[in-house]
mmCIF file of C-alpha atoms and ligand atoms in Angstrom:
data_model
loop_
_atom_site.group_PDB
_atom_site.id
_atom_site.type_symbol
_atom_site.label_atom_id
_atom_site.label_comp_id
_atom_site.label_asym_id
_atom_site.label_seq_id
_atom_site.Cartn_x
_atom_site.Cartn_y
_atom_site.Cartn_z
ATOM 1 C CA UNK O 1405 -36.005 -100.088 77.100
ATOM 2 C CA UNK O 1406 -32.495 -100.445 75.752
ATOM 3 C CA UNK O 1407 -32.806 -97.007 74.241
ATOM 4 C CA UNK O 1408 -32.789 -95.610 77.753
ATOM 5 C CA UNK O 1409 -29.552 -97.361 78.678
ATOM 6 C CA UNK O 1410 -26.393 -95.342 78.834
ATOM 7 C CA UNK O 1411 -24.183 -97.372 76.548
ATOM 8 C CA UNK O 1412 -20.470 -97.638 77.389
ATOM 9 C CA UNK O 1413 -18.274 -96.412 74.531
ATOM 10 C CA UNK O 1414 -15.556 -98.947 75.290
ATOM 11 C CA UNK O 1415 -16.107 -102.406 76.767
ATOM 12 C CA UNK O 1416 -13.090 -104.554 77.708
ATOM 13 C CA UNK O 1417 -13.530 -108.277 78.296
ATOM 14 C CA UNK O 1418 -11.423 -110.839 80.155
ATOM 15 C CA UNK O 1419 -12.703 -113.992 78.504
ATOM 16 C CA UNK O 1420 -12.116 -116.587 81.188
ATOM 17 C CA UNK O 1421 -13.348 -120.093 81.895
ATOM 18 C CA UNK O 1422 -12.763 -121.932 78.605
ATOM 19 C CA UNK O 1423 -10.794 -124.691 80.324
ATOM 20 C CA UNK O 1424 -13.386 -125.222 83.056
ATOM 21 C CA UNK O 1425 -16.188 -125.248 80.482
ATOM 22 C CA UNK O 1426 -14.414 -128.051 78.595
ATOM 23 C CA UNK O 1427 -13.648 -129.957 81.794
ATOM 24 C CA UNK O 1428 -17.297 -129.897 82.830
ATOM 25 C CA UNK O 1429 -18.135 -131.541 79.526
ATOM 26 C CA UNK O 1430 -15.240 -134.013 79.625
ATOM 27 C CA UNK O 1431 -13.769 -132.387 76.538
ATOM 28 C CA UNK O 1432 -10.176 -131.325 75.790
ATOM 29 C CA UNK O 1433 -9.348 -127.698 76.771
ATOM 30 C CA UNK O 1434 -9.107 -126.800 73.084
ATOM 31 C CA UNK O 1435 -12.833 -127.482 72.704
ATOM 32 C CA UNK O 1436 -13.382 -124.748 75.279
ATOM 33 C CA UNK O 1437 -11.211 -122.319 73.339
ATOM 34 C CA UNK O 1438 -13.054 -123.145 70.108
ATOM 35 C CA UNK O 1439 -16.402 -122.541 71.786
ATOM 36 C CA UNK O 1440 -14.940 -119.333 73.237
ATOM 37 C CA UNK O 1441 -14.216 -118.079 69.714
ATOM 38 C CA UNK O 1442 -17.939 -118.405 68.934
ATOM 39 C CA UNK O 1443 -18.778 -116.327 72.007
ATOM 40 C CA UNK O 1444 -16.497 -113.604 70.594
ATOM 41 C CA UNK O 1445 -18.621 -113.529 67.441
ATOM 42 C CA UNK O 1446 -21.822 -113.241 69.490
ATOM 43 C CA UNK O 1447 -20.469 -110.372 71.538
ATOM 44 C CA UNK O 1448 -19.198 -108.520 68.463
ATOM 45 C CA UNK O 1449 -22.692 -108.748 66.972
ATOM 46 C CA UNK O 1450 -24.324 -107.624 70.205
ATOM 47 C CA UNK O 1451 -21.899 -104.717 70.614
ATOM 48 C CA UNK O 1452 -22.739 -103.523 67.103
ATOM 49 C CA UNK O 1453 -26.431 -103.813 67.846
ATOM 50 C CA UNK O 1454 -26.202 -101.748 71.038
ATOM 51 C CA UNK O 1455 -23.881 -99.110 69.636
ATOM 52 C CA UNK O 1456 -20.710 -99.862 71.588
ATOM 53 C CA UNK O 1457 -17.830 -98.180 69.740
ATOM 54 C CA UNK O 1458 -14.790 -100.075 71.069
ATOM 55 C CA UNK O 1459 -14.488 -103.668 72.202
ATOM 56 C CA UNK O 1460 -11.240 -105.016 73.673
ATOM 57 C CA UNK O 1461 -10.812 -108.777 74.113
ATOM 58 C CA UNK O 1462 -8.087 -110.292 76.263
ATOM 59 C CA UNK O 1463 -7.109 -113.209 74.061
ATOM 60 C CA UNK O 1464 -3.632 -114.221 75.286
ATOM 61 C CA UNK O 1465 -1.595 -112.798 78.135
ATOM 62 C CA UNK O 1466 2.168 -112.506 78.522
ATOM 63 C CA UNK O 1467 1.761 -115.037 81.352
ATOM 64 C CA UNK O 1468 -0.148 -117.556 79.222
ATOM 65 C CA UNK O 1469 3.167 -118.759 77.732
ATOM 66 C CA UNK O 1470 3.517 -120.777 80.930
ATOM 67 C CA UNK O 1471 0.792 -123.163 79.710
ATOM 68 C CA UNK O 1472 1.566 -126.554 78.116
ATOM 69 C CA UNK O 1473 2.967 -126.284 74.579
ATOM 70 C CA UNK O 1474 0.059 -128.249 73.152
ATOM 71 C CA UNK O 1475 -2.451 -125.716 74.492
ATOM 72 C CA UNK O 1476 -0.382 -122.742 73.286
ATOM 73 C CA UNK O 1477 -0.095 -124.260 69.802
ATOM 74 C CA UNK O 1478 -3.851 -124.815 69.689
ATOM 75 C CA UNK O 1479 -4.545 -121.256 70.809
ATOM 76 C CA UNK O 1480 -2.136 -119.791 68.236
ATOM 77 C CA UNK O 1481 -3.795 -121.820 65.488
ATOM 78 C CA UNK O 1482 -7.227 -120.627 66.564
ATOM 79 C CA UNK O 1483 -6.047 -116.997 66.716
ATOM 80 C CA UNK O 1484 -4.535 -117.336 63.265
ATOM 81 C CA UNK O 1485 -7.805 -118.698 61.880
ATOM 82 C CA UNK O 1486 -9.760 -115.892 63.526
ATOM 83 C CA UNK O 1487 -7.476 -113.199 62.102
ATOM 84 C CA UNK O 1488 -7.688 -114.850 58.703
ATOM 85 C CA UNK O 1489 -11.457 -114.867 58.805
ATOM 86 C CA UNK O 1490 -11.540 -111.165 59.595
ATOM 87 C CA UNK O 1491 -9.108 -110.390 56.772
ATOM 88 C CA UNK O 1492 -11.261 -112.388 54.333
ATOM 89 C CA UNK O 1493 -14.524 -110.845 55.509
ATOM 90 C CA UNK O 1494 -13.104 -107.321 55.614
ATOM 91 C CA UNK O 1495 -15.109 -106.268 52.583
ATOM 92 C CA UNK O 1496 -18.518 -107.116 53.963
ATOM 93 C CA UNK O 1497 -17.823 -106.103 57.567
ATOM 94 C CA UNK O 1498 -17.495 -102.574 58.834
ATOM 95 C CA UNK O 1499 -15.284 -103.669 61.752
ATOM 96 C CA UNK O 1500 -11.827 -102.194 62.346
ATOM 97 C CA UNK O 1501 -9.414 -104.653 63.916
ATOM 98 C CA UNK O 1502 -6.524 -103.616 66.137
ATOM 99 C CA UNK O 1503 -4.080 -105.942 67.857
ATOM 100 C CA UNK O 1504 -2.303 -104.963 71.063
ATOM 101 C CA UNK O 1505 0.676 -106.633 72.665
ATOM 102 C CA UNK O 1506 4.338 -107.423 72.255
ATOM 103 C CA UNK O 1507 5.323 -108.992 68.930
ATOM 104 C CA UNK O 1508 8.057 -111.110 70.535
ATOM 105 C CA UNK O 1509 7.795 -114.180 70.659
ATOM 106 C CA UNK O 1510 4.679 -114.502 68.488
ATOM 107 C CA UNK O 1511 5.202 -116.831 65.500
ATOM 108 C CA UNK O 1512 5.829 -115.081 62.132
ATOM 109 C CA UNK O 1513 2.683 -116.653 60.672
ATOM 110 C CA UNK O 1514 0.555 -114.771 63.240
ATOM 111 C CA UNK O 1515 2.493 -111.518 62.830
ATOM 112 C CA UNK O 1516 1.875 -111.725 59.106
ATOM 113 C CA UNK O 1517 -1.872 -112.217 59.621
ATOM 114 C CA UNK O 1518 -1.987 -109.334 62.126
ATOM 115 C CA UNK O 1519 -0.337 -107.019 59.602
ATOM 116 C CA UNK O 1520 -2.758 -108.112 56.893
ATOM 117 C CA UNK O 1521 -5.966 -107.811 58.866
ATOM 118 C CA UNK O 1522 -5.115 -104.503 60.513
ATOM 119 C CA UNK O 1523 -4.253 -103.063 57.102
ATOM 120 C CA UNK O 1524 -7.377 -104.476 55.440
ATOM 121 C CA UNK O 1525 -9.686 -102.992 58.088
ATOM 122 C CA UNK O 1526 -7.858 -99.752 58.922
ATOM 123 C CA UNK O 1527 -10.386 -97.540 57.149
ATOM 124 C CA UNK O 1528 -13.501 -99.155 58.633
ATOM 125 C CA UNK O 1529 -15.805 -96.770 60.419
ATOM 126 C CA UNK O 1530 -17.937 -99.160 62.496
ATOM 127 C CA UNK O 1531 -17.060 -101.018 65.686
ATOM 128 C CA UNK O 1532 -13.370 -101.156 66.619
ATOM 129 C CA UNK O 1533 -12.293 -104.558 67.926
ATOM 130 C CA UNK O 1534 -9.020 -104.517 69.811
ATOM 131 C CA UNK O 1535 -7.493 -107.947 70.323
ATOM 132 C CA UNK O 1536 -5.060 -108.091 73.238
ATOM 133 C CA UNK O 1537 -2.664 -110.787 72.093
ATOM 134 C CA UNK O 1538 0.550 -111.505 73.965
ATOM 135 C CA UNK O 1539 -0.598 -108.570 76.032
ATOM 136 C CA UNK O 1540 0.544 -107.702 79.529
ATOM 137 C CA UNK O 1541 -0.151 -104.374 81.130
ATOM 138 C CA UNK O 1542 3.207 -104.249 82.896
ATOM 139 C CA UNK O 1543 4.968 -104.982 79.592
ATOM 140 C CA UNK O 1544 2.913 -102.212 77.962
ATOM 141 C CA UNK O 1545 3.910 -99.734 80.660
ATOM 142 C CA UNK O 1546 7.575 -100.771 80.513
ATOM 143 C CA UNK O 1547 7.487 -100.338 76.730
ATOM 144 C CA UNK O 1548 5.906 -96.903 77.228
ATOM 145 C CA UNK O 1549 8.594 -95.882 79.750
ATOM 146 C CA UNK O 1550 11.326 -97.023 77.340
ATOM 147 C CA UNK O 1551 9.780 -94.917 74.566
ATOM 148 C CA UNK O 1552 9.620 -91.892 76.857
ATOM 149 C CA UNK O 1553 13.271 -92.327 77.849
ATOM 150 C CA UNK O 1554 14.332 -92.654 74.213
ATOM 151 C CA UNK O 1555 12.457 -89.404 73.516
ATOM 152 C CA UNK O 1556 14.369 -87.709 76.349
ATOM 153 C CA UNK O 1557 11.196 -87.194 78.428
ATOM 154 C CA UNK O 1558 12.281 -87.460 82.069
ATOM 155 C CA UNK O 1559 9.177 -85.965 83.709
ATOM 156 C CA UNK O 1560 6.257 -87.402 81.739
ATOM 157 C CA UNK O 1561 2.706 -86.163 82.070
ATOM 158 C CA UNK O 1562 -0.289 -88.518 81.922
ATOM 159 C CA UNK O 1563 -0.754 -87.435 78.309
ATOM 160 C CA UNK O 1564 2.867 -88.420 77.540
ATOM 161 C CA UNK O 1565 2.301 -91.912 78.952
ATOM 162 C CA UNK O 1566 -1.033 -92.234 77.097
ATOM 163 C CA UNK O 1567 0.702 -91.336 73.844
ATOM 164 C CA UNK O 1568 3.152 -94.218 74.340
ATOM 165 C CA UNK O 1569 0.571 -96.943 75.051
ATOM 166 C CA UNK O 1570 -0.110 -99.621 72.439
ATOM 167 C CA UNK O 1571 -3.418 -97.970 71.425
ATOM 168 C CA UNK O 1572 -3.053 -94.294 72.306
ATOM 169 C CA UNK O 1573 -6.199 -93.250 70.444
ATOM 170 C CA UNK O 1574 -8.559 -95.598 72.294
ATOM 171 C CA UNK O 1575 -10.584 -94.111 75.142
ATOM 172 C CA UNK O 1576 -10.278 -95.851 78.522
ATOM 173 C CA UNK O 1577 -12.718 -98.750 78.971
ATOM 174 C CA UNK O 1578 -15.962 -97.634 80.591
ATOM 175 C CA UNK O 1579 -16.900 -101.195 81.459
ATOM 176 C CA UNK O 1580 -14.757 -104.256 82.101
ATOM 177 C CA UNK O 1581 -16.410 -107.681 82.064
ATOM 178 C CA UNK O 1582 -14.727 -110.791 83.467
ATOM 179 C CA UNK O 1583 -16.399 -114.162 83.155
ATOM 180 C CA UNK O 1584 -15.942 -117.401 85.117
ATOM 181 C CA UNK O 1585 -16.253 -115.950 88.619
ATOM 182 C CA UNK O 1586 -12.625 -114.828 88.970
ATOM 183 C CA UNK O 1587 -12.410 -111.277 90.226
ATOM 184 C CA UNK O 1588 -8.990 -109.986 89.277
ATOM 185 C CA UNK O 1589 -7.305 -108.071 86.465
ATOM 186 C CA UNK O 1590 -4.588 -110.619 85.625
ATOM 187 C CA UNK O 1591 -2.278 -107.927 84.231
ATOM 188 C CA UNK O 1592 -4.913 -106.363 81.958
ATOM 189 C CA UNK O 1593 -5.143 -102.616 81.238
ATOM 190 C CA UNK O 1594 -3.846 -101.476 84.637
ATOM 191 C CA UNK O 1595 -3.347 -97.870 83.528
ATOM 192 C CA UNK O 1596 -6.510 -97.667 81.441
ATOM 193 C CA UNK O 1597 -8.846 -99.091 84.115
ATOM 194 C CA UNK O 1598 -8.240 -96.311 86.660
ATOM 195 C CA UNK O 1599 -11.949 -95.372 86.549
ATOM 196 C CA UNK O 1600 -13.483 -98.337 84.760
ATOM 197 C CA UNK O 1601 -16.626 -100.005 86.115
ATOM 198 C CA UNK O 1602 -16.074 -103.737 86.794
ATOM 199 C CA UNK O 1603 -18.667 -106.423 86.102
ATOM 200 C CA UNK O 1604 -18.020 -110.003 87.207
ATOM 201 C CA UNK O 1605 -20.190 -112.937 86.223
ATOM 202 C CA UNK O 1606 -19.914 -116.653 87.085
ATOM 203 C CA UNK O 1607 -20.860 -117.552 83.504
ATOM 204 C CA UNK O 1608 -18.011 -119.344 81.735
ATOM 205 C CA UNK O 1609 -16.863 -117.542 78.597
ATOM 206 C CA UNK O 1610 -18.051 -120.164 76.045
ATOM 207 C CA UNK O 1611 -21.561 -119.830 77.545
ATOM 208 C CA UNK O 1612 -21.568 -116.024 77.438
ATOM 209 C CA UNK O 1613 -24.555 -114.978 75.344
ATOM 210 C CA UNK O 1614 -25.977 -111.814 73.844
ATOM 211 C CA UNK O 1615 -28.390 -111.810 76.784
ATOM 212 C CA UNK O 1616 -25.450 -111.883 79.242
ATOM 213 C CA UNK O 1617 -23.874 -108.951 77.410
ATOM 214 C CA UNK O 1618 -27.135 -107.051 77.624
ATOM 215 C CA UNK O 1619 -27.300 -107.763 81.380
ATOM 216 C CA UNK O 1620 -23.819 -106.307 81.809
ATOM 217 C CA UNK O 1621 -24.890 -103.187 79.889
ATOM 218 C CA UNK O 1622 -27.985 -102.851 82.056
ATOM 219 C CA UNK O 1623 -25.890 -103.181 85.207
ATOM 220 C CA UNK O 1624 -23.467 -100.545 83.894
ATOM 221 C CA UNK O 1625 -26.385 -98.272 83.217
ATOM 222 C CA UNK O 1626 -27.309 -98.300 86.918
ATOM 223 C CA UNK O 1627 -23.857 -97.220 88.093
ATOM 224 C CA UNK O 1628 -23.005 -93.696 89.151
ATOM 225 C CA UNK O 1629 -19.573 -92.660 87.988
ATOM 226 C CA UNK O 1630 -18.030 -89.888 90.001
ATOM 227 C CA UNK O 1631 -14.387 -89.768 88.887
ATOM 228 C CA UNK O 1632 -13.403 -88.449 92.304
ATOM 229 C CA UNK O 1633 -16.002 -85.714 92.309
ATOM 230 C CA UNK O 1634 -19.212 -85.722 94.389
HETATM 231 C C1 IPE D 2920 -9.505 -118.187 79.015
HETATM 232 O O1 IPE D 2920 -9.880 -119.428 79.497
HETATM 233 C C2 IPE D 2920 -8.716 -118.286 77.729
HETATM 234 C C3 IPE D 2920 -7.297 -117.921 77.853
HETATM 235 C C4 IPE D 2920 -6.723 -117.499 78.948
HETATM 236 C C5 IPE D 2920 -6.496 -118.043 76.671
HETATM 237 P P1 IPE D 2920 -8.913 -120.330 80.352
HETATM 238 O O2 IPE D 2920 -8.121 -121.203 79.428
HETATM 239 O O3 IPE D 2920 -8.085 -119.502 81.283
HETATM 240 O O4 IPE D 2920 -9.932 -121.207 81.163
HETATM 241 P P2 IPE D 2920 -9.861 -121.634 82.680
HETATM 242 O O5 IPE D 2920 -9.628 -120.400 83.494
HETATM 243 O O6 IPE D 2920 -8.716 -122.598 82.791
HETATM 244 O O7 IPE D 2920 -11.175 -122.268 82.957
HETATM 245 C C1 IPE D 2921 -6.520 -114.004 81.834
HETATM 246 O O1 IPE D 2921 -6.984 -115.278 82.126
HETATM 247 C C2 IPE D 2921 -5.936 -113.964 80.456
HETATM 248 C C3 IPE D 2921 -6.892 -114.087 79.355
HETATM 249 C C4 IPE D 2921 -8.182 -114.153 79.471
HETATM 250 C C5 IPE D 2921 -6.306 -114.099 78.037
HETATM 251 P P1 IPE D 2921 -6.087 -116.332 82.902
HETATM 252 O O2 IPE D 2921 -6.897 -117.554 83.056
HETATM 253 O O3 IPE D 2921 -4.771 -116.482 82.232
HETATM 254 O O4 IPE D 2921 -5.853 -115.601 84.308
HETATM 255 P P2 IPE D 2921 -5.486 -116.173 85.734
HETATM 256 O O5 IPE D 2921 -4.258 -117.009 85.563
HETATM 257 O O6 IPE D 2921 -6.646 -116.990 86.192
HETATM 258 O O7 IPE D 2921 -5.280 -114.968 86.585
HETATM 259 MG MG1 MG D 2922 -8.395 -118.821 83.168
#
């Protein structure tokens, strides 16, 4: 049955609802983030199983700095541990890890881990996991415009802008999943989602299972993409 599905090459995910998941269980928000990290593992496994080539996770937005310091510190620690795990497991995994976002004001310890893990996995030929970390789409576009100006390009083409994005070689997402019932982009991949199919689910991110991922793929498979044509 799955063989008949048309599998999206690139799936982007807004992992939302960790805080609400924790609240429902009377747990601290960090417990929700920790459980969310496990959902990431499940989805990476499922994506490999179904033959998705690129998986982008929205892990921390440029607006998330407005959260309490305690929560930010906990998230940074968790991200650091996750990056570390991928660097350590690089030999047995065939996953290439990319990180997208502004470096400033990420702590040096994270920047160091990003450099290490991206280097260690650069030659991997399996699934590409792109972690959007301190990512904001408006920041990405502003950074692209600055690059274009510094290159003396005053009348850019779409290809010029694409070349200046954080991950110019990645195809646009075919499918965007957002959990937790919110139906908005929250400054995620505004340029890249011009023709992306959106899938919203009330499931909170820590509860998101392989079965939920499969449901999203099945839903995608039933869509007709026209790209402005008939
Ligand atoms: C998503 O879950 C994780 C991040 C944004 C880092 P939230 O922390 O936004 O959870 P809710 O939306 O408050 O439930
Ligand atoms: C979007 O979730 C950012 C990430 C998932 C990293 P938010 O929870 O920050 O988004 P809003 O504030 O509900 O729009
Ligand atoms: Mg949220």
